[in-house]
Backbone as numpy.savetxt, mean C-alpha at the origin, in Angstrom:
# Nx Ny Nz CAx CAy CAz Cx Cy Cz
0.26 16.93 18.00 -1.02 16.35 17.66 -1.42 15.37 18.74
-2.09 15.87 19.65 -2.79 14.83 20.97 -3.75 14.34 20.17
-4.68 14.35 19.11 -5.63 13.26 18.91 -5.77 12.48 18.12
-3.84 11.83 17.31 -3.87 11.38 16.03 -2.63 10.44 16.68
-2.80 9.52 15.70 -1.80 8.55 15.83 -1.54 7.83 14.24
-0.45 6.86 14.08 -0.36 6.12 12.83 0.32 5.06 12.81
0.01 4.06 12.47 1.00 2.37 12.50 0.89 1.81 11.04
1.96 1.26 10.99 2.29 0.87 9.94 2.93 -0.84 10.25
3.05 -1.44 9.41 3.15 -3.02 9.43 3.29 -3.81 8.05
4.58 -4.50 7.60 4.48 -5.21 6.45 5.35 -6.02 6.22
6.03 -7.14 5.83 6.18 -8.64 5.75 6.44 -8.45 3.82
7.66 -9.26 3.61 8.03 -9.34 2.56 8.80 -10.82 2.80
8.55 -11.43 1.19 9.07 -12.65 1.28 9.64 -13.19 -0.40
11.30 -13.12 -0.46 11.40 -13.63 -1.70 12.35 -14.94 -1.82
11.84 -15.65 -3.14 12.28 -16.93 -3.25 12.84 -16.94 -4.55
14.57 -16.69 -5.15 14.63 -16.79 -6.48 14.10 -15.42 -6.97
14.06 -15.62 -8.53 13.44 -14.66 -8.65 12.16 -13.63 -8.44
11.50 -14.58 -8.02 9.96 -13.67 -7.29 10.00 -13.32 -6.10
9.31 -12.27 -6.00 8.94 -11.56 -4.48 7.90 -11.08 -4.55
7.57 -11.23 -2.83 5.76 -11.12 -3.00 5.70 -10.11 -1.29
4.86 -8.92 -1.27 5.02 -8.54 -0.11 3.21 -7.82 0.33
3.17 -7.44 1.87 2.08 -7.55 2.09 2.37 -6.12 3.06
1.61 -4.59 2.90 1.72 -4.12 4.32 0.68 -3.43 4.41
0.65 -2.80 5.49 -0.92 -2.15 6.39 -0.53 -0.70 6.80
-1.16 -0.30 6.80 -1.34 1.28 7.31 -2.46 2.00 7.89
-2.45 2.20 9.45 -3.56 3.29 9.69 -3.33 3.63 10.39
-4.12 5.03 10.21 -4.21 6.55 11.01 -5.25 7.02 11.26
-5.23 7.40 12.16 -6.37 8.62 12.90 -6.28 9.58 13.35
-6.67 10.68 12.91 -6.51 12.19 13.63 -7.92 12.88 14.23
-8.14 12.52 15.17 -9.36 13.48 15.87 -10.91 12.40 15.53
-11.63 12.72 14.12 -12.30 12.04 13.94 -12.41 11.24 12.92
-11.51 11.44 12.30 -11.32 10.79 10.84 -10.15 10.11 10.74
-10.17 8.67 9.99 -9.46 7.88 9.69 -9.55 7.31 8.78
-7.60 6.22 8.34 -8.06 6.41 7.02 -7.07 4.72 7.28
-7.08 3.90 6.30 -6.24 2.98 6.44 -6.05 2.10 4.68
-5.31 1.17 4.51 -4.72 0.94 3.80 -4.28 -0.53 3.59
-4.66 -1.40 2.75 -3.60 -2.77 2.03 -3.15 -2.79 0.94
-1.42 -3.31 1.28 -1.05 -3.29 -0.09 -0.66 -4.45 -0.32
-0.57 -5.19 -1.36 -0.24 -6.28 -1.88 0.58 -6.24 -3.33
2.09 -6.56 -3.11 2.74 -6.35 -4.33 3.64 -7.43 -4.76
3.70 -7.63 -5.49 4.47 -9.24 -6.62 5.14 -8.19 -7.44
6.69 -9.00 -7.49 7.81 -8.39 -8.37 8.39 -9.80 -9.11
8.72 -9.53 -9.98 9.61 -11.04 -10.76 11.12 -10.33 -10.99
11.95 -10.74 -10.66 13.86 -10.33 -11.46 13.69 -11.17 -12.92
13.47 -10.74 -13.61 13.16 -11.23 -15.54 14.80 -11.08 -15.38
15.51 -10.12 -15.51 16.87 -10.04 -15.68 18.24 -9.38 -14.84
19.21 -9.43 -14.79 19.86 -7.96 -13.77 19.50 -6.87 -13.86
18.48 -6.43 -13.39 18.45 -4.83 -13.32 17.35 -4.31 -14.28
16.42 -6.06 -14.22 14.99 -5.92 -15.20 13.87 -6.39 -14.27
13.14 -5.61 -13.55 12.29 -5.98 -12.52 10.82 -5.50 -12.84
9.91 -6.99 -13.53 8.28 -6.27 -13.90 8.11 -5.92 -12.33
7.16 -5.36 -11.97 6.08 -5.60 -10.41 4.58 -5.00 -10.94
3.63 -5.23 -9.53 2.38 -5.32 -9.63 2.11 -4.90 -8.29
1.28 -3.52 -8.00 1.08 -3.43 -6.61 -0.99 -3.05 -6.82
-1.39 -3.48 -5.93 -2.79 -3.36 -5.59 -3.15 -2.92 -4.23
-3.51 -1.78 -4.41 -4.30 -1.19 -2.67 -5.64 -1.38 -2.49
-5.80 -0.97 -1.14 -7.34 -0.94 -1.15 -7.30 -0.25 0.10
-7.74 0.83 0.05 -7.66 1.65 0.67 -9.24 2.28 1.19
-9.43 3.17 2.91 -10.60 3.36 2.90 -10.54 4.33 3.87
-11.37 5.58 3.64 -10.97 6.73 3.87 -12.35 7.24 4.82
-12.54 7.44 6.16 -13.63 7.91 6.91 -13.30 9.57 7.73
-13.75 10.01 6.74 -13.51 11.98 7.03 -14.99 12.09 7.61
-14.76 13.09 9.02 -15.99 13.17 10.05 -16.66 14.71 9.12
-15.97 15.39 8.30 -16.71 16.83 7.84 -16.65 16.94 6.59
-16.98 15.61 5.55 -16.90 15.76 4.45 -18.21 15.32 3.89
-18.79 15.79 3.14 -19.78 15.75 2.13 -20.22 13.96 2.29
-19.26 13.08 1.09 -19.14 12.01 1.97 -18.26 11.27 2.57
-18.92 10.99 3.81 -17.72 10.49 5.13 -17.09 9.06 4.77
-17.38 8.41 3.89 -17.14 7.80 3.95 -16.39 6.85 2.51
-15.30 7.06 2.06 -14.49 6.45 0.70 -13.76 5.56 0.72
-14.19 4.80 -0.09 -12.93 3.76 -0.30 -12.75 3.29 -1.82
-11.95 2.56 -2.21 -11.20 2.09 -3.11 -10.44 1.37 -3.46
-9.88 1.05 -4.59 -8.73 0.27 -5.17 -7.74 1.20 -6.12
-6.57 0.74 -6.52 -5.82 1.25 -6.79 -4.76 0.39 -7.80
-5.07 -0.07 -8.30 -3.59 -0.99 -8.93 -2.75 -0.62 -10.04
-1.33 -0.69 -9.74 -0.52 -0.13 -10.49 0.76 -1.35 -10.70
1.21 -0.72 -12.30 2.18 -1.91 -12.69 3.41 -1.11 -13.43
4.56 -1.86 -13.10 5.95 -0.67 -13.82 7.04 -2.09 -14.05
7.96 -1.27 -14.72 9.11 -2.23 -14.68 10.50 -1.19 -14.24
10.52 -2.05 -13.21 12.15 -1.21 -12.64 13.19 -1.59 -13.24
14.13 -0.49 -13.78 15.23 -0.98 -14.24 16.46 0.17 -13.67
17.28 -0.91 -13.23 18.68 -0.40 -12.83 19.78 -0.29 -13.53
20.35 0.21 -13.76 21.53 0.38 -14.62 22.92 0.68 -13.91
């Protein structure tokens, strides 16, 4: 692929039980590009009891689509558990 490329970049930081992290994403192939923030907060409630919270925002520029131009949000919430 000579006319595409992609970088990525993100930074995490925890103190105790909270953690809070931040990363980036973009790409381009030819004429269209698309890129990406994420922003996510986790709490340790217990061993192997982890709420989190992630929010994107994402924005999507396609050169042969109806419309060229999308973007958005995205937020999603889970609880990880390890056993």
């Amino acid at each position: 692929l000579d006319d595409g490329f992609t970088w990525t970049a993100g930074v995490g930081y925890e103190t105790g039980p909270y953690g809070i992290s931040y990363n980036y994403l973009n790409s381009e192939l030819k004429e269209n590009a698309f890129n990406t923030h994420v922003v996510g907060v986790d709490y340790g409630l217990a061993p192997g009891l982890t709420p989190y919270a992630e929010i994107y925002f994402f924005d999507a520029d396609i050169a042969d689509a109806t419309e060229s131009d999308n973007n958005g949000m995205l937020l999603l919430s889970g609880i990880n558990l390890a056993f």
